[in-house]
mmCIF file of C-alpha atoms and ligand atoms in Angstrom:
data_model
loop_
_atom_site.group_PDB
_atom_site.id
_atom_site.type_symbol
_atom_site.label_atom_id
_atom_site.label_comp_id
_atom_site.label_asym_id
_atom_site.label_seq_id
_atom_site.Cartn_x
_atom_site.Cartn_y
_atom_site.Cartn_z
ATOM 1 C CA MET A 120 -13.152 29.134 31.171
ATOM 2 C CA SER A 121 -16.251 29.381 28.993
ATOM 3 C CA SER A 122 -19.209 31.277 30.444
ATOM 4 C CA LEU A 123 -21.523 28.468 29.266
ATOM 5 C CA LEU A 124 -20.647 24.807 29.759
ATOM 6 C CA VAL A 125 -22.270 22.570 27.153
ATOM 7 C CA SER A 126 -22.339 18.765 27.053
ATOM 8 C CA LEU A 127 -24.488 16.125 25.378
ATOM 9 C CA ASP A 128 -25.179 12.870 27.176
ATOM 10 C CA ALA A 129 -27.964 10.331 26.631
ATOM 11 C CA GLY A 130 -29.903 12.781 24.449
ATOM 12 C CA VAL A 131 -29.760 15.549 27.069
ATOM 13 C CA LEU A 132 -27.986 18.775 26.136
ATOM 14 C CA SER A 133 -26.797 20.191 29.464
ATOM 15 C CA LEU A 134 -26.212 23.934 29.604
ATOM 16 C CA THR A 135 -24.566 25.374 32.714
ATOM 17 C CA LEU A 136 -24.371 29.163 33.127
ATOM 18 C CA ASN A 137 -20.795 29.573 34.266
ATOM 19 C CA ARG A 138 -19.827 32.950 35.700
ATOM 20 C CA PRO A 139 -20.129 31.945 39.358
ATOM 21 C CA ASP A 140 -18.257 34.970 40.787
ATOM 22 C CA LYS A 141 -20.888 37.198 39.086
ATOM 23 C CA LEU A 142 -23.717 34.860 40.121
ATOM 24 C CA ASN A 143 -23.926 33.821 36.450
ATOM 25 C CA ALA A 144 -25.103 37.261 35.296
ATOM 26 C CA PHE A 145 -25.521 37.534 31.540
ATOM 27 C CA ASN A 146 -22.889 39.297 29.435
ATOM 28 C CA PRO A 147 -22.753 39.378 25.611
ATOM 29 C CA GLU A 148 -20.457 36.326 25.444
ATOM 30 C CA MET A 149 -22.853 34.216 27.486
ATOM 31 C CA HIS A 150 -25.706 35.391 25.278
ATOM 32 C CA GLN A 151 -23.841 34.378 22.110
ATOM 33 C CA LEU A 152 -23.053 30.960 23.579
ATOM 34 C CA ILE A 153 -26.587 30.251 24.784
ATOM 35 C CA LYS A 154 -27.964 31.348 21.404
ATOM 36 C CA ALA A 155 -25.654 28.874 19.642
ATOM 37 C CA ALA A 156 -26.570 26.147 22.141
ATOM 38 C CA PHE A 157 -30.317 26.541 21.561
ATOM 39 C CA GLU A 158 -29.732 26.600 17.789
ATOM 40 C CA ARG A 159 -27.878 23.315 18.176
ATOM 41 C CA ALA A 160 -30.701 21.952 20.344
ATOM 42 C CA ARG A 161 -33.110 22.711 17.528
ATOM 43 C CA GLU A 162 -31.022 21.326 14.659
ATOM 44 C CA ASP A 163 -29.319 18.287 16.230
ATOM 45 C CA ALA A 164 -31.605 15.227 16.178
ATOM 46 C CA GLY A 165 -29.360 13.717 18.864
ATOM 47 C CA VAL A 166 -30.647 16.355 21.308
ATOM 48 C CA ARG A 167 -34.012 15.273 22.713
ATOM 49 C CA ALA A 168 -34.119 17.423 25.855
ATOM 50 C CA VAL A 169 -32.256 20.386 27.331
ATOM 51 C CA LEU A 170 -31.209 20.801 30.962
ATOM 52 C CA LEU A 171 -30.382 24.361 32.041
ATOM 53 C CA THR A 172 -28.699 25.150 35.371
ATOM 54 C CA GLY A 173 -26.109 27.429 36.970
ATOM 55 C CA ALA A 174 -22.620 26.872 38.366
ATOM 56 C CA GLY A 175 -21.870 27.764 41.979
ATOM 57 C CA ARG A 176 -24.336 29.160 44.527
ATOM 58 C CA ALA A 177 -26.665 31.016 42.152
ATOM 59 C CA PHE A 178 -28.743 30.132 39.114
ATOM 60 C CA CYS A 179 -28.478 33.544 37.442
ATOM 61 C CA ALA A 180 -28.528 37.188 38.608
ATOM 62 C CA GLY A 181 -29.951 38.468 35.299
ATOM 63 C CA GLN A 182 -28.211 41.111 33.265
ATOM 64 C CA ASP A 183 -24.609 41.876 34.268
ATOM 65 C CA LEU A 184 -25.110 45.421 35.508
ATOM 66 C CA SER A 185 -21.415 46.265 35.196
ATOM 67 C CA GLU A 186 -21.524 45.891 31.398
ATOM 68 C CA ARG A 187 -21.075 49.071 29.369
ATOM 69 C CA ASN A 188 -24.160 48.565 27.210
ATOM 70 C CA VAL A 189 -26.504 48.833 30.226
ATOM 71 C CA ALA A 190 -24.543 51.170 32.509
ATOM 72 C CA PRO A 191 -26.252 54.538 32.902
ATOM 73 C CA GLY A 192 -23.384 56.891 32.127
ATOM 74 C CA ALA A 193 -23.365 60.494 30.919
ATOM 75 C CA ALA A 194 -25.036 59.648 27.595
ATOM 76 C CA PRO A 195 -28.537 58.115 27.604
ATOM 77 C CA ILE A 196 -28.574 54.352 27.013
ATOM 78 C CA ASP A 197 -31.226 52.422 25.161
ATOM 79 C CA LEU A 198 -32.019 49.236 27.100
ATOM 80 C CA ALA A 199 -34.383 48.160 24.317
ATOM 81 C CA VAL A 200 -31.306 47.383 22.228
ATOM 82 C CA THR A 201 -30.047 44.811 24.754
ATOM 83 C CA ILE A 202 -33.520 43.364 25.260
ATOM 84 C CA GLY A 203 -34.271 43.264 21.538
ATOM 85 C CA SER A 204 -30.885 41.789 20.635
ATOM 86 C CA TYR A 205 -30.532 39.197 23.375
ATOM 87 C CA TYR A 206 -33.312 38.545 25.874
ATOM 88 C CA ASN A 207 -36.380 38.536 23.644
ATOM 89 C CA PRO A 208 -34.821 36.274 20.994
ATOM 90 C CA LEU A 209 -33.649 33.908 23.762
ATOM 91 C CA VAL A 210 -37.102 33.592 25.333
ATOM 92 C CA ARG A 211 -38.704 33.113 21.894
ATOM 93 C CA ARG A 212 -36.092 30.502 20.949
ATOM 94 C CA MET A 213 -36.784 28.576 24.156
ATOM 95 C CA ARG A 214 -40.568 28.630 23.855
ATOM 96 C CA GLU A 215 -40.434 27.676 20.155
ATOM 97 C CA LEU A 216 -37.944 24.823 20.620
ATOM 98 C CA PRO A 217 -39.934 21.676 19.792
ATOM 99 C CA LYS A 218 -38.138 19.740 22.556
ATOM 100 C CA PRO A 219 -38.548 19.965 26.345
ATOM 101 C CA ILE A 220 -36.337 22.278 28.413
ATOM 102 C CA VAL A 221 -35.840 21.378 32.066
ATOM 103 C CA CYS A 222 -34.506 24.102 34.353
ATOM 104 C CA ALA A 223 -32.731 23.142 37.584
ATOM 105 C CA VAL A 224 -32.729 26.315 39.665
ATOM 106 C CA ASN A 225 -29.786 25.650 41.968
ATOM 107 C CA GLY A 226 -29.785 28.977 43.822
ATOM 108 C CA VAL A 227 -31.048 32.535 43.534
ATOM 109 C CA ALA A 228 -32.660 33.438 40.193
ATOM 110 C CA ALA A 229 -32.904 37.227 39.933
ATOM 111 C CA GLY A 230 -34.062 39.718 37.315
ATOM 112 C CA ALA A 231 -33.963 38.279 33.821
ATOM 113 C CA GLY A 232 -32.470 35.146 35.432
ATOM 114 C CA ALA A 233 -35.767 34.477 37.210
ATOM 115 C CA ASN A 234 -37.825 34.965 34.080
ATOM 116 C CA ILE A 235 -35.542 32.867 31.878
ATOM 117 C CA ALA A 236 -36.009 30.070 34.425
ATOM 118 C CA LEU A 237 -39.793 30.538 34.242
ATOM 119 C CA ALA A 238 -39.612 30.445 30.434
ATOM 120 C CA CYS A 239 -38.372 26.840 30.618
ATOM 121 C CA ASP A 240 -40.933 24.089 30.182
ATOM 122 C CA LEU A 241 -40.379 22.214 33.428
ATOM 123 C CA VAL A 242 -38.795 24.039 36.349
ATOM 124 C CA VAL A 243 -37.415 22.294 39.429
ATOM 125 C CA ALA A 244 -35.552 24.053 42.213
ATOM 126 C CA ALA A 245 -33.347 23.388 45.193
ATOM 127 C CA ARG A 246 -35.136 23.983 48.500
ATOM 128 C CA SER A 247 -32.713 26.844 49.268
ATOM 129 C CA ALA A 248 -33.216 28.517 45.860
ATOM 130 C CA SER A 249 -35.261 31.676 45.445
ATOM 131 C CA PHE A 250 -36.828 33.854 42.766
ATOM 132 C CA LEU A 251 -36.426 37.629 42.805
ATOM 133 C CA GLN A 252 -38.068 40.114 40.448
ATOM 134 C CA ALA A 253 -35.191 42.483 41.240
ATOM 135 C CA PHE A 254 -36.086 44.979 38.511
ATOM 136 C CA SER A 255 -37.934 47.634 40.533
ATOM 137 C CA ARG A 256 -34.984 47.806 42.963
ATOM 138 C CA ILE A 257 -33.038 49.428 40.115
ATOM 139 C CA GLY A 258 -35.888 51.392 38.573
ATOM 140 C CA LEU A 259 -36.972 48.894 35.911
ATOM 141 C CA LEU A 260 -39.934 46.634 35.201
ATOM 142 C CA PRO A 261 -39.813 42.853 34.758
ATOM 143 C CA ASP A 262 -38.699 41.778 31.287
ATOM 144 C CA SER A 263 -37.774 38.504 29.544
ATOM 145 C CA GLY A 264 -41.452 37.543 29.678
ATOM 146 C CA GLY A 265 -41.972 38.209 33.398
ATOM 147 C CA THR A 266 -45.066 40.347 32.870
ATOM 148 C CA TYR A 267 -46.497 37.520 30.741
ATOM 149 C CA PHE A 268 -45.564 34.445 32.810
ATOM 150 C CA LEU A 269 -46.192 35.775 36.322
ATOM 151 C CA PRO A 270 -49.836 36.907 36.093
ATOM 152 C CA ARG A 271 -50.768 33.802 34.115
ATOM 153 C CA ALA A 272 -49.108 31.376 36.520
ATOM 154 C CA ALA A 273 -49.640 33.142 39.848
ATOM 155 C CA GLY A 274 -52.467 35.630 39.207
ATOM 156 C CA THR A 275 -52.268 39.406 38.959
ATOM 157 C CA ALA A 276 -52.274 40.042 42.735
ATOM 158 C CA ARG A 277 -49.193 37.910 43.333
ATOM 159 C CA ALA A 278 -47.473 39.060 40.136
ATOM 160 C CA MET A 279 -48.003 42.663 41.207
ATOM 161 C CA GLY A 280 -46.631 41.990 44.701
ATOM 162 C CA LEU A 281 -43.519 40.320 43.290
ATOM 163 C CA ALA A 282 -42.885 43.064 40.741
ATOM 164 C CA LEU A 283 -43.624 46.072 42.965
ATOM 165 C CA LEU A 284 -42.060 44.895 46.208
ATOM 166 C CA ALA A 285 -39.162 42.898 44.673
ATOM 167 C CA GLU A 286 -39.179 40.494 47.612
ATOM 168 C CA LYS A 287 -37.452 37.140 47.345
ATOM 169 C CA LEU A 288 -39.886 34.278 46.772
ATOM 170 C CA SER A 289 -38.697 30.978 48.227
ATOM 171 C CA ALA A 290 -38.597 27.900 46.009
ATOM 172 C CA GLU A 291 -41.244 26.299 48.231
ATOM 173 C CA ASP A 292 -43.610 29.253 47.766
ATOM 174 C CA ALA A 293 -42.900 29.247 44.024
ATOM 175 C CA GLU A 294 -43.982 25.600 43.977
ATOM 176 C CA ARG A 295 -47.057 26.340 46.112
ATOM 177 C CA TRP A 296 -48.028 29.222 43.808
ATOM 178 C CA GLY A 297 -47.779 27.031 40.727
ATOM 179 C CA LEU A 298 -44.817 28.905 39.245
ATOM 180 C CA ILE A 299 -42.618 25.811 39.151
ATOM 181 C CA TRP A 300 -43.048 22.044 39.010
ATOM 182 C CA LYS A 301 -41.229 20.752 42.114
ATOM 183 C CA VAL A 302 -38.727 21.476 44.863
ATOM 184 C CA PHE A 303 -36.031 18.985 45.818
ATOM 185 C CA ASP A 304 -33.601 18.934 48.729
ATOM 186 C CA ASP A 305 -30.430 20.756 47.719
ATOM 187 C CA GLY A 306 -28.308 17.588 47.621
ATOM 188 C CA ALA A 307 -30.839 15.791 45.419
ATOM 189 C CA LEU A 308 -31.457 18.515 42.806
ATOM 190 C CA VAL A 309 -28.858 17.489 40.208
ATOM 191 C CA LYS A 310 -29.785 13.814 40.394
ATOM 192 C CA GLU A 311 -33.533 14.452 40.217
ATOM 193 C CA ALA A 312 -33.307 17.064 37.436
ATOM 194 C CA THR A 313 -31.001 14.824 35.403
ATOM 195 C CA ALA A 314 -33.387 11.889 35.842
ATOM 196 C CA ILE A 315 -36.307 14.013 34.596
ATOM 197 C CA ALA A 316 -34.318 15.289 31.584
ATOM 198 C CA ARG A 317 -33.148 11.755 30.723
ATOM 199 C CA ALA A 318 -36.669 10.373 30.953
ATOM 200 C CA LEU A 319 -37.857 13.134 28.609
ATOM 201 C CA ALA A 320 -34.960 12.405 26.225
ATOM 202 C CA GLU A 321 -36.277 8.838 25.925
ATOM 203 C CA GLY A 322 -39.807 10.028 25.269
ATOM 204 C CA PRO A 323 -41.897 10.814 22.178
ATOM 205 C CA THR A 324 -40.075 14.032 21.216
ATOM 206 C CA LYS A 325 -42.561 15.025 18.503
ATOM 207 C CA ALA A 326 -45.457 14.755 20.940
ATOM 208 C CA TYR A 327 -43.547 16.860 23.459
ATOM 209 C CA GLY A 328 -43.032 19.563 20.839
ATOM 210 C CA LEU A 329 -46.749 19.512 20.062
ATOM 211 C CA ILE A 330 -47.617 19.629 23.781
ATOM 212 C CA LYS A 331 -45.523 22.787 24.110
ATOM 213 C CA LYS A 332 -47.199 24.333 21.099
ATOM 214 C CA ALA A 333 -50.707 23.578 22.385
ATOM 215 C CA LEU A 334 -50.172 24.632 25.993
ATOM 216 C CA TYR A 335 -48.379 27.853 25.083
ATOM 217 C CA ALA A 336 -51.043 28.770 22.508
ATOM 218 C CA SER A 337 -53.760 28.208 25.108
ATOM 219 C CA ALA A 338 -53.276 31.521 26.959
ATOM 220 C CA GLY A 339 -54.250 33.525 23.879
ATOM 221 C CA ASN A 340 -56.929 31.218 22.437
ATOM 222 C CA SER A 341 -60.666 30.767 22.840
ATOM 223 C CA LEU A 342 -61.901 27.242 23.653
ATOM 224 C CA ASP A 343 -63.067 26.931 20.044
ATOM 225 C CA ALA A 344 -59.684 27.851 18.649
ATOM 226 C CA GLN A 345 -57.925 25.568 21.116
ATOM 227 C CA LEU A 346 -60.153 22.591 20.202
ATOM 228 C CA ASP A 347 -59.295 23.153 16.542
ATOM 229 C CA LEU A 348 -55.610 23.402 17.377
ATOM 230 C CA GLU A 349 -55.729 20.147 19.384
ATOM 231 C CA ARG A 350 -57.381 18.420 16.431
ATOM 232 C CA ASP A 351 -54.707 19.641 14.025
ATOM 233 C CA LEU A 352 -51.781 18.834 16.290
ATOM 234 C CA GLN A 353 -53.208 15.411 17.165
ATOM 235 C CA ARG A 354 -53.358 14.682 13.454
ATOM 236 C CA GLU A 355 -49.620 15.416 13.283
ATOM 237 C CA ALA A 356 -48.897 13.305 16.374
ATOM 238 C CA GLY A 357 -50.913 10.431 14.923
ATOM 239 C CA PHE A 358 -48.644 10.316 11.868
ATOM 240 C CA SER A 359 -45.497 9.928 14.020
ATOM 241 C CA GLU A 360 -43.528 6.712 14.341
ATOM 242 C CA ASP A 361 -43.622 7.121 18.098
ATOM 243 C CA TYR A 362 -47.439 6.972 18.150
ATOM 244 C CA ARG A 363 -47.288 3.688 16.245
ATOM 245 C CA GLU A 364 -44.652 2.402 18.677
ATOM 246 C CA GLY A 365 -46.585 3.644 21.727
ATOM 247 C CA VAL A 366 -49.780 1.834 20.796
ATOM 248 C CA THR A 367 -47.920 -1.323 19.685
ATOM 249 C CA ALA A 368 -45.988 -1.416 22.975
ATOM 250 C CA PHE A 369 -49.219 -0.922 24.936
ATOM 251 C CA MET A 370 -50.908 -3.825 23.140
ATOM 252 C CA GLN A 371 -47.841 -6.010 23.623
ATOM 253 C CA LYS A 372 -47.650 -5.026 27.314
ATOM 254 C CA ARG A 373 -44.060 -3.796 27.048
ATOM 255 C CA LYS A 374 -42.212 -0.511 27.533
ATOM 256 C CA PRO A 375 -42.238 1.636 24.385
ATOM 257 C CA ASN A 376 -38.969 2.350 22.624
ATOM 258 C CA PHE A 377 -39.516 5.884 21.369
ATOM 259 C CA LYS A 378 -37.129 7.240 18.735
ATOM 260 C CA GLY A 379 -38.305 10.840 18.686
ATOM 261 C CA LYS A 380 -39.628 10.464 15.152
HETATM 262 C C1 LIG B 85 -23.517 40.947 39.901
HETATM 263 C C2 LIG B 85 -24.871 40.857 39.569
HETATM 264 C C3 LIG B 85 -25.307 41.447 38.360
HETATM 265 C C4 LIG B 85 -23.138 42.142 37.954
HETATM 266 C C5 LIG B 85 -24.586 39.888 41.473
HETATM 267 N N1 LIG B 85 -24.419 42.065 37.629
HETATM 268 N N2 LIG B 85 -22.659 41.612 39.134
HETATM 269 C C6 LIG B 85 -32.134 43.470 30.591
HETATM 270 C C7 LIG B 85 -31.606 44.304 29.615
HETATM 271 C C8 LIG B 85 -31.191 45.574 29.806
HETATM 272 C C9 LIG B 85 -30.931 46.151 30.909
HETATM 273 C C10 LIG B 85 -31.151 45.747 32.177
HETATM 274 O O1 LIG B 85 -31.710 44.587 32.553
HETATM 275 C C11 LIG B 85 -32.150 43.567 31.913
HETATM 276 C C12 LIG B 85 -32.677 42.483 32.681
HETATM 277 C C13 LIG B 85 -32.211 42.328 34.109
HETATM 278 O O2 LIG B 85 -31.875 41.262 34.462
HETATM 279 S S1 LIG B 85 -32.289 43.674 35.143
HETATM 280 C C14 LIG B 85 -31.953 42.965 36.730
HETATM 281 C C15 LIG B 85 -30.485 42.725 36.932
HETATM 282 N N3 LIG B 85 -30.244 41.960 38.113
HETATM 283 C C16 LIG B 85 -30.360 42.447 39.352
HETATM 284 O O3 LIG B 85 -30.759 43.565 39.581
HETATM 285 C C17 LIG B 85 -29.912 41.541 40.467
HETATM 286 C C18 LIG B 85 -28.641 42.080 41.083
HETATM 287 N N4 LIG B 85 -28.143 41.175 42.103
HETATM 288 C C19 LIG B 85 -28.654 41.090 43.340
HETATM 289 O O4 LIG B 85 -29.647 41.716 43.655
HETATM 290 C C20 LIG B 85 -27.960 40.205 44.314
HETATM 291 O O5 LIG B 85 -26.664 39.951 43.841
HETATM 292 C C21 LIG B 85 -28.691 38.849 44.508
HETATM 293 C C22 LIG B 85 -30.000 39.082 45.267
HETATM 294 C C23 LIG B 85 -28.959 38.139 43.192
HETATM 295 C C24 LIG B 85 -27.784 37.938 45.380
HETATM 296 O O6 LIG B 85 -27.415 38.616 46.545
HETATM 297 P P1 LIG B 85 -26.198 38.076 47.442
HETATM 298 O O7 LIG B 85 -26.372 36.625 47.640
HETATM 299 O O8 LIG B 85 -26.138 38.965 48.642
HETATM 300 O O9 LIG B 85 -24.882 38.243 46.529
HETATM 301 P P2 LIG B 85 -24.096 39.605 46.186
HETATM 302 O O10 LIG B 85 -25.045 40.695 45.920
HETATM 303 O O11 LIG B 85 -23.053 39.824 47.241
HETATM 304 O O12 LIG B 85 -23.393 39.215 44.795
HETATM 305 C C25 LIG B 85 -22.194 38.433 44.724
HETATM 306 C C26 LIG B 85 -21.332 39.026 43.644
HETATM 307 O O13 LIG B 85 -21.997 38.934 42.392
HETATM 308 C C27 LIG B 85 -21.073 40.519 43.882
HETATM 309 O O14 LIG B 85 -19.776 40.811 43.407
HETATM 310 P P3 LIG B 85 -18.549 41.027 44.445
HETATM 311 O O15 LIG B 85 -17.405 41.378 43.550
HETATM 312 O O16 LIG B 85 -18.962 42.129 45.380
HETATM 313 O O17 LIG B 85 -18.406 39.702 45.123
HETATM 314 C C28 LIG B 85 -22.097 41.167 43.003
HETATM 315 O O18 LIG B 85 -21.735 42.472 42.596
HETATM 316 C C29 LIG B 85 -22.102 40.236 41.807
HETATM 317 N N5 LIG B 85 -23.381 40.345 41.102
HETATM 318 N N6 LIG B 85 -25.510 40.187 40.585
HETATM 319 N N7 LIG B 85 -26.623 41.356 37.995
#
């Protein structure tokens, strides 16, 4: 059985982390497969949104700690190799994808698994799900963007508490803290997340890509720089077919039929 299930339906590329007996911890095979899947998401015009979730009771337990490349044996190991080869390119690929990524956190998201979830554009979670910055429990610091996303979304005090104490944060608290978009009852998560991804797949894809670009640039920009960026990106959006369709549909009092162009 593949460690990543991939299917395309109604413009939504669904990616399911699939090593349930290891709580979907990442191994090199899963990394290769998710890399290929995000490359496809970028290249394939038929993909207009991505939906990422996990099989079984967990979303993802981060790095598979039983893998040889991270196991502290007799010889010193260089964790920067694993991070530089797999995790950093994955997070960059996700943030740079000009299409929306919905994450349905179906259960515990720990270590890099938590931060890969937070790297998605729109995160929803089952009420019973949780987020765990497990790193300090094993003598590490948050990676995969955790030290970037957490203080920005939750503030330094909360980010520090999560990273130092490595306590589980419930999905409801994650929603309250502004780390994620919404919590759904466990039984409703798949339906609700799929509905969100499908709605996005019918939307103005180019505008969504530009929204990502603008919002993610915001953290490092001055107001002046951000105003200039908005002007430039709005110029691009204004040249899209979907803008033409959106305004035409509004004037004609009908639902727009966006093509993602
Ligand atoms: C696992 C794992 C796992 C292998 C559960 N690996 N088997 C990047 C690059 C370089 C180096 C290092 O790190 C990184 C980034 C990282 O992600 S570091 C952080 C790695 N992740 C963790 O430290 C989390 C480890 N897991 C846990 O703390 C617990 O499993 C959680 C809290 C996620 C869930 O707890 P429980 O619900 O009590 O489940 P469990 O612990 O009983 O796990 C079930 C099985 O899954 C168990 O196997 P077994 O054969 O006994 O049934 C675990 O060994 C296995 N598993 N996480 N990361």
